[in-house]
């Protein structure tokens, strides 16, 4: 996963919500990578997503509300965690 970046699909300008979701998803993917989970198939399984979803997300597909909630649940994050920007994290 190292070096792979999320890029918006051509002609699609991501809004703040999608930018936040992608940034936070990168954190989760980094965490999974640290646990030795790197293949797209395993990532999809761990996150409770249909096969091929993480690959689509890496290519710029939007993180839908239902996907975000499933990822949060699978990673034991509070509802709405993926939607938060870095400045939304309070000590």
PDB file of N, CA and C in Angstrom:
ATOM      1  N   UNK A   1       0.811  -1.194   0.000  1.00  0.00           N
ATOM      2  CA  UNK A   1       0.000   0.000   0.000  1.00  0.00           C
ATOM      3  C   UNK A   1       0.853   1.256   0.000  1.00  0.00           C
ATOM      4  N   UNK A   2       2.035   1.143   0.473  1.00  0.00           N
ATOM      5  CA  UNK A   2       2.881   2.317   0.580  1.00  0.00           C
ATOM      6  C   UNK A   2       2.987   2.986  -0.780  1.00  0.00           C
ATOM      7  N   UNK A   3       2.852   4.297  -0.791  1.00  0.00           N
ATOM      8  CA  UNK A   3       2.984   5.065  -2.011  1.00  0.00           C
ATOM      9  C   UNK A   3       1.706   5.204  -2.823  1.00  0.00           C
ATOM     10  N   UNK A   4       0.691   4.421  -2.524  1.00  0.00           N
ATOM     11  CA  UNK A   4      -0.556   4.546  -3.266  1.00  0.00           C
ATOM     12  C   UNK A   4      -1.357   5.701  -2.700  1.00  0.00           C
ATOM     13  N   UNK A   5      -1.907   6.497  -3.571  1.00  0.00           N
ATOM     14  CA  UNK A   5      -2.680   7.657  -3.138  1.00  0.00           C
ATOM     15  C   UNK A   5      -4.098   7.557  -3.661  1.00  0.00           C
ATOM     16  N   UNK A   6      -5.002   8.158  -2.905  1.00  0.00           N
ATOM     17  CA  UNK A   6      -6.384   8.241  -3.350  1.00  0.00           C
ATOM     18  C   UNK A   6      -6.475   9.420  -4.300  1.00  0.00           C
ATOM     19  N   UNK A   7      -7.063   9.198  -5.456  1.00  0.00           N
ATOM     20  CA  UNK A   7      -7.234  10.276  -6.421  1.00  0.00           C
ATOM     21  C   UNK A   7      -8.688  10.318  -6.869  1.00  0.00           C
ATOM     22  N   UNK A   8      -9.231  11.527  -7.009  1.00  0.00           N
ATOM     23  CA  UNK A   8     -10.608  11.609  -7.481  1.00  0.00           C
ATOM     24  C   UNK A   8     -10.706  11.155  -8.926  1.00  0.00           C
ATOM     25  N   UNK A   9     -11.842  10.600  -9.275  1.00  0.00           N
ATOM     26  CA  UNK A   9     -12.088  10.212 -10.660  1.00  0.00           C
ATOM     27  C   UNK A   9     -12.070  11.458 -11.530  1.00  0.00           C
ATOM     28  N   UNK A  10     -11.740  11.294 -12.785  1.00  0.00           N
ATOM     29  CA  UNK A  10     -11.698  12.439 -13.706  1.00  0.00           C
ATOM     30  C   UNK A  10     -13.030  13.166 -13.732  1.00  0.00           C
ATOM     31  N   UNK A  11     -12.933  14.474 -13.695  1.00  0.00           N
ATOM     32  CA  UNK A  11     -14.142  15.285 -13.770  1.00  0.00           C
ATOM     33  C   UNK A  11     -14.907  15.355 -12.466  1.00  0.00           C
ATOM     34  N   UNK A  12     -14.357  14.767 -11.408  1.00  0.00           N
ATOM     35  CA  UNK A  12     -15.056  14.739 -10.126  1.00  0.00           C
ATOM     36  C   UNK A  12     -14.221  15.499  -9.102  1.00  0.00           C
ATOM     37  N   UNK A  13     -14.736  16.590  -8.609  1.00  0.00           N
ATOM     38  CA  UNK A  13     -14.042  17.331  -7.572  1.00  0.00           C
ATOM     39  C   UNK A  13     -14.601  16.915  -6.227  1.00  0.00           C
ATOM     40  N   UNK A  14     -13.767  16.334  -5.378  1.00  0.00           N
ATOM     41  CA  UNK A  14     -14.276  15.851  -4.102  1.00  0.00           C
ATOM     42  C   UNK A  14     -14.659  16.997  -3.181  1.00  0.00           C
ATOM     43  N   UNK A  15     -15.730  16.798  -2.435  1.00  0.00           N
ATOM     44  CA  UNK A  15     -16.127  17.796  -1.454  1.00  0.00           C
ATOM     45  C   UNK A  15     -15.381  17.523  -0.150  1.00  0.00           C
ATOM     46  N   UNK A  16     -15.549  18.396   0.812  1.00  0.00           N
ATOM     47  CA  UNK A  16     -14.846  18.267   2.085  1.00  0.00           C
ATOM     48  C   UNK A  16     -15.140  16.937   2.761  1.00  0.00           C
ATOM     49  N   UNK A  17     -16.381  16.486   2.717  1.00  0.00           N
ATOM     50  CA  UNK A  17     -16.739  15.215   3.336  1.00  0.00           C
ATOM     51  C   UNK A  17     -15.927  14.075   2.733  1.00  0.00           C
ATOM     52  N   UNK A  18     -15.843  14.023   1.411  1.00  0.00           N
ATOM     53  CA  UNK A  18     -15.079  12.959   0.758  1.00  0.00           C
ATOM     54  C   UNK A  18     -13.590  13.085   1.063  1.00  0.00           C
ATOM     55  N   UNK A  19     -13.079  14.305   1.110  1.00  0.00           N
ATOM     56  CA  UNK A  19     -11.668  14.495   1.464  1.00  0.00           C
ATOM     57  C   UNK A  19     -11.393  13.984   2.876  1.00  0.00           C
ATOM     58  N   UNK A  20     -12.282  14.293   3.809  1.00  0.00           N
ATOM     59  CA  UNK A  20     -12.131  13.808   5.189  1.00  0.00           C
ATOM     60  C   UNK A  20     -12.199  12.288   5.236  1.00  0.00           C
ATOM     61  N   UNK A  21     -13.170  11.709   4.537  1.00  0.00           N
ATOM     62  CA  UNK A  21     -13.310  10.256   4.548  1.00  0.00           C
ATOM     63  C   UNK A  21     -12.075   9.575   3.970  1.00  0.00           C
ATOM     64  N   UNK A  22     -11.534  10.122   2.907  1.00  0.00           N
ATOM     65  CA  UNK A  22     -10.340   9.527   2.293  1.00  0.00           C
ATOM     66  C   UNK A  22      -9.128   9.640   3.214  1.00  0.00           C
ATOM     67  N   UNK A  23      -8.965  10.804   3.836  1.00  0.00           N
ATOM     68  CA  UNK A  23      -7.833  10.995   4.759  1.00  0.00           C
ATOM     69  C   UNK A  23      -7.928  10.016   5.925  1.00  0.00           C
ATOM     70  N   UNK A  24      -9.117   9.873   6.492  1.00  0.00           N
ATOM     71  CA  UNK A  24      -9.294   8.962   7.619  1.00  0.00           C
ATOM     72  C   UNK A  24      -9.210   7.498   7.187  1.00  0.00           C
ATOM     73  N   UNK A  25      -9.659   7.207   5.981  1.00  0.00           N
ATOM     74  CA  UNK A  25      -9.523   5.851   5.462  1.00  0.00           C
ATOM     75  C   UNK A  25      -8.048   5.508   5.286  1.00  0.00           C
ATOM     76  N   UNK A  26      -7.241   6.468   4.862  1.00  0.00           N
ATOM     77  CA  UNK A  26      -5.797   6.227   4.752  1.00  0.00           C
ATOM     78  C   UNK A  26      -5.214   5.841   6.114  1.00  0.00           C
ATOM     79  N   UNK A  27      -5.683   6.495   7.181  1.00  0.00           N
ATOM     80  CA  UNK A  27      -5.220   6.139   8.529  1.00  0.00           C
ATOM     81  C   UNK A  27      -5.577   4.685   8.861  1.00  0.00           C
ATOM     82  N   UNK A  28      -6.788   4.302   8.521  1.00  0.00           N
ATOM     83  CA  UNK A  28      -7.227   2.926   8.781  1.00  0.00           C
ATOM     84  C   UNK A  28      -6.411   1.938   7.954  1.00  0.00           C
ATOM     85  N   UNK A  29      -6.177   2.258   6.691  1.00  0.00           N
ATOM     86  CA  UNK A  29      -5.401   1.358   5.837  1.00  0.00           C
ATOM     87  C   UNK A  29      -3.971   1.227   6.361  1.00  0.00           C
ATOM     88  N   UNK A  30      -3.417   2.310   6.860  1.00  0.00           N
ATOM     89  CA  UNK A  30      -2.080   2.278   7.444  1.00  0.00           C
ATOM     90  C   UNK A  30      -2.075   1.373   8.687  1.00  0.00           C
ATOM     91  N   UNK A  31      -3.119   1.486   9.489  1.00  0.00           N
ATOM     92  CA  UNK A  31      -3.250   0.636  10.673  1.00  0.00           C
ATOM     93  C   UNK A  31      -3.332  -0.841  10.271  1.00  0.00           C
ATOM     94  N   UNK A  32      -4.147  -1.144   9.266  1.00  0.00           N
ATOM     95  CA  UNK A  32      -4.275  -2.521   8.798  1.00  0.00           C
ATOM     96  C   UNK A  32      -2.946  -3.027   8.240  1.00  0.00           C
ATOM     97  N   UNK A  33      -2.256  -2.172   7.510  1.00  0.00           N
ATOM     98  CA  UNK A  33      -0.957  -2.540   6.959  1.00  0.00           C
ATOM     99  C   UNK A  33       0.011  -2.909   8.082  1.00  0.00           C
ATOM    100  N   UNK A  34      -0.028  -2.147   9.170  1.00  0.00           N
ATOM    101  CA  UNK A  34       0.811  -2.450  10.330  1.00  0.00           C
ATOM    102  C   UNK A  34       0.487  -3.799  10.943  1.00  0.00           C
ATOM    103  N   UNK A  35      -0.744  -4.248  10.750  1.00  0.00           N
ATOM    104  CA  UNK A  35      -1.170  -5.559  11.242  1.00  0.00           C
ATOM    105  C   UNK A  35      -0.950  -6.659  10.198  1.00  0.00           C
ATOM    106  N   UNK A  36      -0.304  -6.304   9.084  1.00  0.00           N
ATOM    107  CA  UNK A  36      -0.009  -7.288   8.043  1.00  0.00           C
ATOM    108  C   UNK A  36      -1.140  -7.530   7.070  1.00  0.00           C
ATOM    109  N   UNK A  37      -2.159  -6.684   7.105  1.00  0.00           N
ATOM    110  CA  UNK A  37      -3.314  -6.827   6.200  1.00  0.00           C
ATOM    111  C   UNK A  37      -3.142  -5.824   5.072  1.00  0.00           C
ATOM    112  N   UNK A  38      -2.690  -6.328   3.915  1.00  0.00           N
ATOM    113  CA  UNK A  38      -2.368  -5.432   2.810  1.00  0.00           C
ATOM    114  C   UNK A  38      -3.121  -5.730   1.519  1.00  0.00           C
ATOM    115  N   UNK A  39      -3.549  -6.964   1.330  1.00  0.00           N
ATOM    116  CA  UNK A  39      -4.214  -7.285   0.063  1.00  0.00           C
ATOM    117  C   UNK A  39      -5.622  -6.684   0.047  1.00  0.00           C
ATOM    118  N   UNK A  40      -6.052  -6.300  -1.133  1.00  0.00           N
ATOM    119  CA  UNK A  40      -7.376  -5.693  -1.287  1.00  0.00           C
ATOM    120  C   UNK A  40      -8.476  -6.643  -0.803  1.00  0.00           C
ATOM    121  N   UNK A  41      -8.322  -7.927  -1.081  1.00  0.00           N
ATOM    122  CA  UNK A  41      -9.337  -8.900  -0.665  1.00  0.00           C
ATOM    123  C   UNK A  41      -9.450  -8.962   0.858  1.00  0.00           C
ATOM    124  N   UNK A  42      -8.307  -9.032   1.540  1.00  0.00           N
ATOM    125  CA  UNK A  42      -8.332  -9.069   3.005  1.00  0.00           C
ATOM    126  C   UNK A  42      -8.870  -7.767   3.586  1.00  0.00           C
ATOM    127  N   UNK A  43      -8.483  -6.651   3.001  1.00  0.00           N
ATOM    128  CA  UNK A  43      -8.971  -5.353   3.476  1.00  0.00           C
ATOM    129  C   UNK A  43     -10.489  -5.302   3.363  1.00  0.00           C
ATOM    130  N   UNK A  44     -11.010  -5.718   2.221  1.00  0.00           N
ATOM    131  CA  UNK A  44     -12.468  -5.736   2.035  1.00  0.00           C
ATOM    132  C   UNK A  44     -13.141  -6.620   3.080  1.00  0.00           C
ATOM    133  N   UNK A  45     -12.561  -7.784   3.345  1.00  0.00           N
ATOM    134  CA  UNK A  45     -13.137  -8.702   4.324  1.00  0.00           C
ATOM    135  C   UNK A  45     -13.120  -8.102   5.722  1.00  0.00           C
ATOM    136  N   UNK A  46     -11.993  -7.535   6.119  1.00  0.00           N
ATOM    137  CA  UNK A  46     -11.876  -6.962   7.460  1.00  0.00           C
ATOM    138  C   UNK A  46     -12.836  -5.785   7.639  1.00  0.00           C
ATOM    139  N   UNK A  47     -12.980  -4.976   6.602  1.00  0.00           N
ATOM    140  CA  UNK A  47     -13.840  -3.790   6.691  1.00  0.00           C
ATOM    141  C   UNK A  47     -15.312  -4.098   6.419  1.00  0.00           C
ATOM    142  N   UNK A  48     -15.621  -5.342   6.079  1.00  0.00           N
ATOM    143  CA  UNK A  48     -17.009  -5.720   5.836  1.00  0.00           C
ATOM    144  C   UNK A  48     -17.570  -5.170   4.540  1.00  0.00           C
ATOM    145  N   UNK A  49     -16.697  -4.997   3.552  1.00  0.00           N
ATOM    146  CA  UNK A  49     -17.106  -4.425   2.269  1.00  0.00           C
ATOM    147  C   UNK A  49     -17.142  -5.494   1.189  1.00  0.00           C
ATOM    148  N   UNK A  50     -17.975  -5.305   0.165  1.00  0.00           N
ATOM    149  CA  UNK A  50     -17.989  -6.257  -0.950  1.00  0.00           C
ATOM    150  C   UNK A  50     -16.614  -6.322  -1.625  1.00  0.00           C
ATOM    151  N   UNK A  51     -16.286  -7.488  -2.159  1.00  0.00           N
ATOM    152  CA  UNK A  51     -15.005  -7.675  -2.849  1.00  0.00           C
ATOM    153  C   UNK A  51     -14.821  -6.605  -3.924  1.00  0.00           C
ATOM    154  N   UNK A  52     -13.640  -6.041  -3.969  1.00  0.00           N
ATOM    155  CA  UNK A  52     -13.309  -5.029  -4.973  1.00  0.00           C
ATOM    156  C   UNK A  52     -13.567  -3.608  -4.540  1.00  0.00           C
ATOM    157  N   UNK A  53     -14.208  -3.415  -3.397  1.00  0.00           N
ATOM    158  CA  UNK A  53     -14.565  -2.064  -2.967  1.00  0.00           C
ATOM    159  C   UNK A  53     -13.338  -1.234  -2.630  1.00  0.00           C
ATOM    160  N   UNK A  54     -12.392  -1.796  -1.883  1.00  0.00           N
ATOM    161  CA  UNK A  54     -11.216  -0.998  -1.509  1.00  0.00           C
ATOM    162  C   UNK A  54     -10.415  -0.591  -2.747  1.00  0.00           C
ATOM    163  N   UNK A  55     -10.363  -1.464  -3.746  1.00  0.00           N
ATOM    164  CA  UNK A  55      -9.673  -1.111  -4.989  1.00  0.00           C
ATOM    165  C   UNK A  55     -10.385   0.059  -5.677  1.00  0.00           C
ATOM    166  N   UNK A  56     -11.703   0.040  -5.685  1.00  0.00           N
ATOM    167  CA  UNK A  56     -12.471   1.141  -6.283  1.00  0.00           C
ATOM    168  C   UNK A  56     -12.250   2.446  -5.518  1.00  0.00           C
ATOM    169  N   UNK A  57     -12.203   2.343  -4.193  1.00  0.00           N
ATOM    170  CA  UNK A  57     -11.969   3.541  -3.380  1.00  0.00           C
ATOM    171  C   UNK A  57     -10.594   4.131  -3.672  1.00  0.00           C
ATOM    172  N   UNK A  58      -9.607   3.266  -3.846  1.00  0.00           N
ATOM    173  CA  UNK A  58      -8.260   3.749  -4.173  1.00  0.00           C
ATOM    174  C   UNK A  58      -8.227   4.455  -5.525  1.00  0.00           C
ATOM    175  N   UNK A  59      -9.139   4.078  -6.409  1.00  0.00           N
ATOM    176  CA  UNK A  59      -9.199   4.699  -7.738  1.00  0.00           C
ATOM    177  C   UNK A  59     -10.047   5.967  -7.747  1.00  0.00           C
ATOM    178  N   UNK A  60     -10.639   6.323  -6.592  1.00  0.00           N
ATOM    179  CA  UNK A  60     -11.363   7.580  -6.515  1.00  0.00           C
ATOM    180  C   UNK A  60     -12.861   7.486  -6.331  1.00  0.00           C
ATOM    181  N   UNK A  61     -13.387   6.276  -6.181  1.00  0.00           N
ATOM    182  CA  UNK A  61     -14.827   6.154  -5.940  1.00  0.00           C
ATOM    183  C   UNK A  61     -15.185   6.830  -4.618  1.00  0.00           C
ATOM    184  N   UNK A  62     -16.373   7.403  -4.563  1.00  0.00           N
ATOM    185  CA  UNK A  62     -16.825   8.037  -3.326  1.00  0.00           C
ATOM    186  C   UNK A  62     -17.017   7.008  -2.223  1.00  0.00           C
ATOM    187  N   UNK A  63     -16.725   7.433  -0.995  1.00  0.00           N
ATOM    188  CA  UNK A  63     -17.024   6.626   0.183  1.00  0.00           C
ATOM    189  C   UNK A  63     -18.451   6.985   0.569  1.00  0.00           C
ATOM    190  N   UNK A  64     -19.382   6.076   0.304  1.00  0.00           N
ATOM    191  CA  UNK A  64     -20.786   6.360   0.584  1.00  0.00           C
ATOM    192  C   UNK A  64     -21.037   6.368   2.083  1.00  0.00           C
ATOM    193  N   UNK A  65     -22.196   6.894   2.465  1.00  0.00           N
ATOM    194  CA  UNK A  65     -22.565   6.900   3.884  1.00  0.00           C
ATOM    195  C   UNK A  65     -22.581   5.481   4.448  1.00  0.00           C
ATOM    196  N   UNK A  66     -23.166   4.556   3.721  1.00  0.00           N
ATOM    197  CA  UNK A  66     -23.260   3.185   4.237  1.00  0.00           C
ATOM    198  C   UNK A  66     -21.880   2.543   4.344  1.00  0.00           C
ATOM    199  N   UNK A  67     -21.000   2.802   3.389  1.00  0.00           N
ATOM    200  CA  UNK A  67     -19.637   2.282   3.470  1.00  0.00           C
ATOM    201  C   UNK A  67     -18.914   2.867   4.680  1.00  0.00           C
ATOM    202  N   UNK A  68     -19.053   4.168   4.871  1.00  0.00           N
ATOM    203  CA  UNK A  68     -18.385   4.836   5.988  1.00  0.00           C
ATOM    204  C   UNK A  68     -18.817   4.234   7.319  1.00  0.00           C
ATOM    205  N   UNK A  69     -20.132   4.031   7.475  1.00  0.00           N
ATOM    206  CA  UNK A  69     -20.630   3.472   8.736  1.00  0.00           C
ATOM    207  C   UNK A  69     -20.136   2.036   8.933  1.00  0.00           C
ATOM    208  N   UNK A  70     -20.079   1.245   7.864  1.00  0.00           N
ATOM    209  CA  UNK A  70     -19.600  -0.139   7.953  1.00  0.00           C
ATOM    210  C   UNK A  70     -18.122  -0.164   8.343  1.00  0.00           C
ATOM    211  N   UNK A  71     -17.326   0.686   7.729  1.00  0.00           N
ATOM    212  CA  UNK A  71     -15.895   0.762   8.040  1.00  0.00           C
ATOM    213  C   UNK A  71     -15.696   1.172   9.501  1.00  0.00           C
ATOM    214  N   UNK A  72     -16.452   2.176   9.927  1.00  0.00           N
ATOM    215  CA  UNK A  72     -16.356   2.620  11.331  1.00  0.00           C
ATOM    216  C   UNK A  72     -16.708   1.487  12.284  1.00  0.00           C
ATOM    217  N   UNK A  73     -17.772   0.755  11.991  1.00  0.00           N
ATOM    218  CA  UNK A  73     -18.186  -0.352  12.845  1.00  0.00           C
ATOM    219  C   UNK A  73     -17.100  -1.433  12.885  1.00  0.00           C
ATOM    220  N   UNK A  74     -16.589  -1.795  11.693  1.00  0.00           N
ATOM    221  CA  UNK A  74     -15.583  -2.854  11.602  1.00  0.00           C
ATOM    222  C   UNK A  74     -14.299  -2.495  12.344  1.00  0.00           C
ATOM    223  N   UNK A  75     -13.966  -1.199  12.375  1.00  0.00           N
ATOM    224  CA  UNK A  75     -12.724  -0.752  13.015  1.00  0.00           C
ATOM    225  C   UNK A  75     -12.958  -0.199  14.420  1.00  0.00           C
ATOM    226  N   UNK A  76     -14.172  -0.387  14.932  1.00  0.00           N
ATOM    227  CA  UNK A  76     -14.507   0.041  16.294  1.00  0.00           C
ATOM    228  C   UNK A  76     -14.300   1.544  16.496  1.00  0.00           C
ATOM    229  N   UNK A  77     -14.753   2.311  15.508  1.00  0.00           N
ATOM    230  CA  UNK A  77     -14.686   3.769  15.585  1.00  0.00           C
ATOM    231  C   UNK A  77     -16.100   4.295  15.837  1.00  0.00           C
ATOM    232  N   UNK A  78     -16.223   5.454  16.459  1.00  0.00           N
ATOM    233  CA  UNK A  78     -17.562   6.010  16.678  1.00  0.00           C
ATOM    234  C   UNK A  78     -18.220   6.402  15.349  1.00  0.00           C
ATOM    235  N   UNK A  79     -19.533   6.376  15.339  1.00  0.00           N
ATOM    236  CA  UNK A  79     -20.279   6.789  14.146  1.00  0.00           C
ATOM    237  C   UNK A  79     -19.892   8.221  13.790  1.00  0.00           C
ATOM    238  N   UNK A  80     -19.562   8.431  12.544  1.00  0.00           N
ATOM    239  CA  UNK A  80     -19.177   9.752  12.063  1.00  0.00           C
ATOM    240  C   UNK A  80     -17.679  10.013  12.087  1.00  0.00           C
ATOM    241  N   UNK A  81     -16.901   9.059  12.589  1.00  0.00           N
ATOM    242  CA  UNK A  81     -15.449   9.249  12.697  1.00  0.00           C
ATOM    243  C   UNK A  81     -14.808   9.503  11.337  1.00  0.00           C
ATOM    244  N   UNK A  82     -15.210   8.755  10.325  1.00  0.00           N
ATOM    245  CA  UNK A  82     -14.623   8.956   8.994  1.00  0.00           C
ATOM    246  C   UNK A  82     -14.932  10.335   8.428  1.00  0.00           C
ATOM    247  N   UNK A  83     -16.006  10.951   8.873  1.00  0.00           N
ATOM    248  CA  UNK A  83     -16.434  12.236   8.327  1.00  0.00           C
ATOM    249  C   UNK A  83     -15.667  13.420   8.910  1.00  0.00           C
ATOM    250  N   UNK A  84     -14.991  13.189  10.022  1.00  0.00           N
ATOM    251  CA  UNK A  84     -14.317  14.277  10.727  1.00  0.00           C
ATOM    252  C   UNK A  84     -13.021  14.679  10.051  1.00  0.00           C
ATOM    253  N   UNK A  85     -12.774  15.983  10.031  1.00  0.00           N
ATOM    254  CA  UNK A  85     -11.493  16.495   9.578  1.00  0.00           C
ATOM    255  C   UNK A  85     -10.522  16.493  10.742  1.00  0.00           C
ATOM    256  N   UNK A  86      -9.244  16.674  10.460  1.00  0.00           N
ATOM    257  CA  UNK A  86      -8.217  16.650  11.501  1.00  0.00           C
ATOM    258  C   UNK A  86      -8.491  17.700  12.575  1.00  0.00           C
ATOM    259  N   UNK A  87      -8.987  18.843  12.192  1.00  0.00           N
ATOM    260  CA  UNK A  87      -9.227  19.894  13.190  1.00  0.00           C
ATOM    261  C   UNK A  87     -10.471  19.615  14.032  1.00  0.00           C
ATOM    262  N   UNK A  88     -11.249  18.602  13.659  1.00  0.00           N
ATOM    263  CA  UNK A  88     -12.423  18.221  14.443  1.00  0.00           C
ATOM    264  C   UNK A  88     -12.047  17.345  15.627  1.00  0.00           C
ATOM    265  N   UNK A  89     -10.818  16.820  15.630  1.00  0.00           N
ATOM    266  CA  UNK A  89     -10.388  15.967  16.747  1.00  0.00           C
ATOM    267  C   UNK A  89     -10.042  16.837  17.937  1.00  0.00           C
ATOM    268  N   UNK A  90     -10.762  16.645  19.004  1.00  0.00           N
ATOM    269  CA  UNK A  90     -10.542  17.417  20.225  1.00  0.00           C
ATOM    270  C   UNK A  90      -9.837  16.542  21.250  1.00  0.00           C
ATOM    271  N   UNK A  91      -9.002  17.124  22.042  1.00  0.00           N
ATOM    272  CA  UNK A  91      -8.307  16.371  23.105  1.00  0.00           C
ATOM    273  C   UNK A  91      -9.255  16.110  24.242  1.00  0.00           C
TER     274      UNK A  91
END
